[in-house]
Amino acid sequence: MGKLDGRVALITGGGRGMGRAHAVAMAREGADVVICDIDFQVDGIPYPMNSPDDLAETAALVRATGQQCVARVADVREFDELEDVANAAVAELGRLDILVANAGTFAAGSIVDLEVRQWATVVDTVLTGVFNAVKAVAPHLMAQRSGRIIATASGMGRHGTAQMSAYTAAKWGVIGLAKSAAKELGPYGITVNVLNPGMVDTPIIRNDHLRRLWNPELEDPTDADVDRKVLELGLHHMPISVLPPEDVAAAAVFLASDDARYISGGTLEVGAGYAANYT
Ligand SMILES: NC(=O)c1ccc[n+]([C@@H]2O[C@H](COP(=O)([O-])OP(=O)(O)OC[C@H]3O[C@@H](n4cnc5c(N)ncnc54)[C@H](O)[C@@H]3O)[C@@H](O)[C@H]2O)c1
């Protein structure tokens, strides 16, 4: 018997990375899964976004567990698109129980150098995208008087981060949004919590832009140079540079399960000691 038998989970940014890990982990615990992601390159974002092949691969991995998967293209910056995805979940899979508001992106640069449109894109995706997802899914959960909402913020949403003001501000905002949602939705039997990952092995860090950003002194930096930098900067305090996404997914399964039925309004840190860097 799985921890999520009979449930339906909707995961934004489910095409790859942690979204894919959440989808597969929840399916293995018996949930049917709805994934959505974009299929185009967002203006001002300096690394590749999800591709249609990524979304199809996640859907195939979910189906390989024996669970159903509905995959949709949707931009979390557009409320109407997420409302359509939530309605499709209920229409095609019969119900909706879990939201993992996972989609996110970043653009780096000092406050002086970051373009206003880049700031707006990051805040619209990271913060407004979570608002849109909660707003689209909450009515379904309220109607059945139960549900789980998990929003992905970041360790970088718990301390100031030079060159990452938009990302840090938006992730900090996600925590405030989730705590507010926990108050509004708690009376309906719905829990709302935040996952704060440390550095995780996904495409958001495995790209040339991030490699060069973190290693400006190197002519041709590699992923290993990023891994070394994570340890040098003292982000993690256990001997691991970047975490497998499956470890974050295990925390999401826990928050979605009956084991966590009275855990709400909180943050769960999955960062090999990253949380020791902030209060
Ligand atoms: N990897 C890390 O080290 C790390 C650490 C802390 C937090 N996070 C957060 O974890 C979440 C998952 O990221 P990841 O590490 O799997 O990276 P990722 O880039 O592989 O996944 C993010 C997904 O979000 C999607 N996305 C971006 N903009 C979107 C939009 N407007 N609408 C819909 N989908 C959109 C991307 O296409 C991608 O599939 C993000 O919120 C990220 O900020 C990542």
Coordinates of C-alpha atoms and ligand atoms in Angstrom, one line a residue:
M1 CA 0.0 0.0 0.0
G2 CA 1.3 3.4 -1.0
K3 CA 1.3 6.5 1.2
L4 CA -0.6 8.4 -1.5
D5 CA -3.0 5.7 -2.8
G6 CA -6.0 7.2 -4.5
R7 CA -4.7 10.8 -4.5
V8 CA -4.1 13.1 -7.5
A9 CA -1.1 15.4 -7.4
L10 CA -0.6 18.5 -9.6
I11 CA 3.0 19.5 -10.1
T12 CA 4.0 22.8 -11.8
G13 CA 7.4 22.7 -13.6
G14 CA 7.0 19.0 -13.7
G15 CA 8.9 18.5 -17.0
R16 CA 12.3 17.9 -15.5
G17 CA 14.5 18.3 -12.4
M18 CA 12.8 18.3 -9.0
G19 CA 9.3 18.5 -10.6
R20 CA 10.1 15.2 -12.4
A21 CA 11.4 13.6 -9.1
H22 CA 8.2 14.7 -7.3
A23 CA 6.0 13.3 -10.0
V24 CA 7.7 9.9 -10.0
A25 CA 8.0 9.7 -6.2
M26 CA 4.3 10.5 -5.7
A27 CA 3.3 8.0 -8.5
R28 CA 5.4 5.3 -6.8
E29 CA 3.3 6.0 -3.6
G30 CA 0.1 5.4 -5.5
A31 CA -0.9 8.9 -6.7
D32 CA -2.0 9.8 -10.2
V33 CA -0.2 12.8 -11.5
V34 CA -0.8 16.0 -13.5
I35 CA 2.3 17.8 -14.7
C36 CA 2.6 21.1 -16.4
D37 CA 5.5 23.1 -17.7
I38 CA 6.3 25.6 -20.4
D39 CA 7.7 24.6 -23.8
F40 CA 9.4 27.8 -24.9
Q41 CA 12.4 29.9 -24.0
V42 CA 11.5 32.8 -21.7
D43 CA 12.9 36.1 -22.7
G44 CA 15.6 37.3 -20.3
I45 CA 16.3 33.9 -18.8
P46 CA 20.0 32.9 -19.6
Y47 CA 19.7 29.1 -19.6
P48 CA 17.4 26.6 -21.4
M49 CA 13.9 25.9 -20.1
N50 CA 12.0 22.6 -20.2
S51 CA 11.4 21.1 -23.7
P52 CA 8.4 19.1 -24.9
D53 CA 10.6 16.0 -24.8
D54 CA 11.2 16.6 -21.1
L55 CA 7.5 16.8 -20.3
A56 CA 6.8 13.6 -22.4
E57 CA 9.7 11.8 -20.6
T58 CA 8.3 12.6 -17.2
A59 CA 4.8 11.5 -18.2
A60 CA 6.4 8.2 -19.5
L61 CA 8.2 7.7 -16.2
V62 CA 5.0 8.2 -14.2
R63 CA 3.1 5.8 -16.4
A64 CA 5.8 3.2 -16.0
T65 CA 4.9 3.1 -12.3
G66 CA 1.4 2.0 -13.3
Q67 CA -0.2 5.4 -12.4
Q68 CA -2.0 7.7 -14.7
C69 CA -0.4 11.0 -15.9
V70 CA -1.9 14.0 -17.5
A71 CA 0.7 16.3 -19.1
R72 CA -0.1 19.9 -20.1
V73 CA 1.8 22.9 -21.4
A74 CA 1.1 25.9 -19.1
D75 CA 2.9 29.0 -18.0
V76 CA 2.6 29.6 -14.3
R77 CA 2.6 33.3 -14.9
E78 CA -0.8 32.9 -16.5
F79 CA -3.6 32.2 -14.0
D80 CA -6.1 31.1 -16.7
E81 CA -3.7 28.4 -17.9
L82 CA -3.3 27.0 -14.4
E83 CA -7.0 27.1 -13.8
D84 CA -7.4 25.0 -17.0
V85 CA -4.8 22.5 -15.8
A86 CA -6.6 22.2 -12.4
N87 CA -10.0 21.7 -14.1
A88 CA -8.4 19.1 -16.4
A89 CA -7.0 17.2 -13.4
V90 CA -10.5 16.9 -11.9
A91 CA -12.2 16.2 -15.3
E92 CA -9.7 13.5 -16.4
L93 CA -8.6 12.0 -13.0
G94 CA -11.7 12.6 -11.0
R95 CA -10.2 14.6 -8.1
L96 CA -7.3 16.8 -7.0
D97 CA -5.6 16.4 -3.6
I98 CA -2.0 17.7 -3.8
L99 CA -0.4 20.7 -5.3
V100 CA 3.4 21.0 -5.6
A101 CA 4.0 24.5 -6.7
N102 CA 7.5 23.8 -7.9
A103 CA 8.2 25.8 -11.1
G104 CA 10.9 28.4 -10.8
T105 CA 13.6 30.3 -12.6
F106 CA 16.4 32.8 -12.0
A107 CA 18.3 35.5 -13.6
A108 CA 21.5 36.7 -11.9
G109 CA 23.1 40.1 -11.8
S110 CA 23.6 42.9 -9.4
I111 CA 20.7 45.2 -8.6
V112 CA 22.3 47.9 -10.8
D113 CA 22.9 45.5 -13.7
L114 CA 19.7 43.3 -13.6
E115 CA 17.3 44.4 -16.2
V116 CA 13.8 45.5 -15.0
R117 CA 12.2 42.9 -17.3
Q118 CA 14.4 40.2 -15.8
W119 CA 13.4 41.2 -12.3
A120 CA 9.7 41.1 -13.4
T121 CA 10.1 37.7 -15.1
V122 CA 11.7 36.1 -12.0
V123 CA 9.1 37.5 -9.6
D124 CA 6.2 36.7 -11.9
T125 CA 7.4 33.1 -12.2
V126 CA 8.7 32.3 -8.7
L127 CA 6.2 34.3 -6.6
T128 CA 3.1 35.1 -8.7
G129 CA 3.4 31.6 -10.2
V130 CA 2.9 30.0 -6.8
F131 CA 0.0 32.5 -6.1
N132 CA -1.6 31.5 -9.4
A133 CA -1.2 27.8 -8.7
V134 CA -2.7 28.0 -5.2
K135 CA -5.5 30.2 -6.4
A136 CA -6.3 27.7 -9.2
V137 CA -6.2 24.6 -7.0
A138 CA -7.5 25.7 -3.7
P139 CA -11.2 25.8 -4.7
H140 CA -11.1 22.1 -5.5
L141 CA -9.4 21.3 -2.2
M142 CA -11.8 23.5 -0.3
A143 CA -14.8 21.8 -1.9
Q144 CA -13.6 18.4 -0.6
R145 CA -12.4 19.9 2.7
S146 CA -8.9 18.3 2.5
G147 CA -5.7 18.7 0.6
R148 CA -2.0 19.4 0.7
I149 CA -0.2 22.3 -0.8
I150 CA 3.6 22.3 -1.0
A151 CA 5.5 25.3 -2.4
T152 CA 9.1 25.2 -3.3
A153 CA 11.2 28.1 -2.1
S154 CA 14.9 27.8 -1.5
G155 CA 17.6 28.1 1.1
M156 CA 18.3 31.3 -0.9
G157 CA 14.9 32.5 0.3
R158 CA 16.1 32.6 3.9
H159 CA 19.2 34.9 3.6
G160 CA 20.3 37.7 1.4
T161 CA 22.1 36.6 -1.8
A162 CA 24.3 39.0 -3.8
Q163 CA 23.6 38.8 -7.6
M164 CA 20.3 37.0 -6.9
S165 CA 18.1 39.7 -5.5
A166 CA 15.0 38.8 -7.6
Y167 CA 15.3 35.1 -6.9
T168 CA 15.9 35.6 -3.1
A169 CA 13.1 38.2 -2.8
A170 CA 10.6 36.1 -4.7
K171 CA 11.5 32.9 -2.7
W172 CA 11.3 34.9 0.5
G173 CA 7.8 36.0 -0.7
V174 CA 6.8 32.4 -1.3
I175 CA 7.3 31.7 2.4
G176 CA 5.0 34.6 3.4
L177 CA 2.5 33.6 0.8
A178 CA 2.4 30.0 2.1
K179 CA 2.1 31.0 5.7
S180 CA -0.9 33.2 4.7
A181 CA -2.4 30.4 2.7
A182 CA -2.0 28.1 5.7
K183 CA -4.2 30.4 7.8
E184 CA -6.8 30.8 5.1
L185 CA -7.0 27.2 4.1
G186 CA -6.4 25.4 7.4
P187 CA -10.1 25.6 8.4
Y188 CA -10.8 23.5 5.3
G189 CA -8.5 20.7 6.4
I190 CA -5.8 21.8 3.9
T191 CA -2.1 22.0 4.9
V192 CA 0.3 24.4 3.3
N193 CA 4.1 24.1 3.7
V194 CA 7.3 25.2 2.0
L195 CA 10.2 23.1 0.9
N196 CA 13.6 24.8 1.1
P197 CA 16.1 22.8 -0.9
G198 CA 19.9 23.5 -0.7
M199 CA 21.8 23.0 -4.0
V200 CA 20.2 20.2 -6.0
D201 CA 21.4 18.4 -9.1
T202 CA 19.0 19.7 -11.7
P203 CA 19.2 21.6 -15.0
I204 CA 18.8 25.0 -13.2
I205 CA 22.4 24.6 -12.0
R206 CA 23.7 22.2 -14.7
N207 CA 24.0 24.8 -17.5
D208 CA 26.8 26.9 -18.9
H209 CA 25.4 30.2 -17.5
L210 CA 25.5 29.0 -13.9
R211 CA 28.9 27.3 -14.4
R212 CA 30.4 30.7 -15.6
L213 CA 28.5 32.7 -13.0
W214 CA 30.0 30.7 -10.2
N215 CA 33.5 30.4 -11.7
P216 CA 34.2 33.8 -13.4
E217 CA 38.0 33.2 -13.1
L218 CA 37.9 30.0 -15.2
E219 CA 37.9 30.0 -19.0
D220 CA 35.9 26.8 -19.4
P221 CA 34.3 25.8 -16.1
T222 CA 32.6 22.4 -15.6
D223 CA 29.9 21.0 -13.3
A224 CA 32.7 19.7 -11.0
D225 CA 33.8 23.4 -10.6
V226 CA 30.3 24.2 -9.5
D227 CA 30.3 21.3 -7.0
R228 CA 33.6 22.5 -5.6
K229 CA 32.3 26.0 -5.2
V230 CA 29.2 24.8 -3.2
L231 CA 31.6 23.3 -0.7
E232 CA 34.0 26.2 -0.7
L233 CA 31.2 28.7 -0.1
G234 CA 30.1 26.6 2.9
L235 CA 26.5 26.3 1.7
H236 CA 26.3 22.6 2.7
H237 CA 27.8 21.3 5.9
M238 CA 27.6 17.6 5.1
P239 CA 30.1 16.1 2.6
I240 CA 27.9 16.4 -0.5
S241 CA 28.1 19.2 -3.0
V242 CA 24.7 18.9 -4.7
L243 CA 21.8 16.7 -3.6
P244 CA 19.9 14.2 -5.6
P245 CA 16.4 15.6 -6.5
E246 CA 15.0 12.3 -5.1
D247 CA 15.9 13.5 -1.6
V248 CA 13.7 16.6 -1.9
A249 CA 11.0 14.5 -3.5
A250 CA 11.0 12.2 -0.4
A251 CA 10.3 15.3 1.8
A252 CA 7.5 16.3 -0.6
V253 CA 5.9 12.8 -0.3
F254 CA 6.1 13.1 3.5
L255 CA 4.4 16.5 3.5
A256 CA 1.7 15.1 1.2
S257 CA 1.1 12.0 3.3
D258 CA -1.1 11.3 6.3
D259 CA 2.0 11.3 8.4
A260 CA 2.1 15.1 8.0
R261 CA -1.6 15.7 8.5
Y262 CA -1.2 18.3 11.2
I263 CA 2.0 19.9 9.9
S264 CA 1.1 23.3 8.3
G265 CA 2.5 26.8 7.9
G266 CA 6.0 25.5 8.2
T267 CA 9.2 25.2 6.2
L268 CA 11.1 21.9 5.6
E269 CA 14.8 22.3 4.9
V270 CA 16.4 19.7 2.7
G271 CA 19.9 21.0 2.3
A272 CA 22.6 18.8 4.0
G273 CA 23.1 21.5 6.6
Y274 CA 22.3 24.6 4.5
A275 CA 19.7 25.5 7.1
A276 CA 22.5 25.9 9.7
N277 CA 23.4 29.1 7.8
Y278 CA 20.2 31.0 8.8
T279 CA 17.7 31.2 11.7
Ligands
LIG1 N1 18.3 23.0 -8.1 C1 18.6 23.8 -7.0 O1 19.7 23.8 -6.6 C2 17.4 24.5 -6.3 C3 17.6 24.9 -5.0 C4 16.6 25.5 -4.3 C5 15.4 25.7 -4.9 N2 15.2 25.3 -6.2 C6 13.9 25.5 -6.8 O2 13.3 24.2 -7.1 C7 12.3 24.3 -8.1 C8 12.6 23.3 -9.2 O3 13.8 23.7 -9.9 P1 14.8 22.6 -10.4 O4 16.0 22.7 -9.6 O5 14.1 21.3 -10.7 O6 15.2 23.3 -11.8 P2 14.6 23.1 -13.3 O7 15.0 24.3 -14.1 O8 15.1 21.8 -13.8 O9 13.0 23.0 -13.1 C9 12.2 24.1 -13.0 C10 11.1 23.9 -14.0 O10 10.2 25.1 -13.9 C11 9.8 25.3 -15.3 N3 9.4 26.7 -15.4 C12 10.2 27.8 -15.5 N4 9.4 28.9 -15.7 C13 8.2 28.4 -15.9 C14 6.9 29.1 -16.2 N5 6.8 30.4 -16.4 N6 5.8 28.3 -16.2 C15 5.9 27.0 -16.0 N7 7.0 26.3 -15.8 C16 8.1 27.1 -15.7 C17 11.1 25.0 -16.1 O11 10.8 24.9 -17.5 C18 11.6 23.8 -15.4 O12 11.0 22.6 -16.0 C19 12.4 25.8 -8.6 O13 11.4 26.5 -7.9 C20 13.8 26.2 -8.1 O14 13.9 27.6 -8.0 C21 16.2 24.7 -6.9

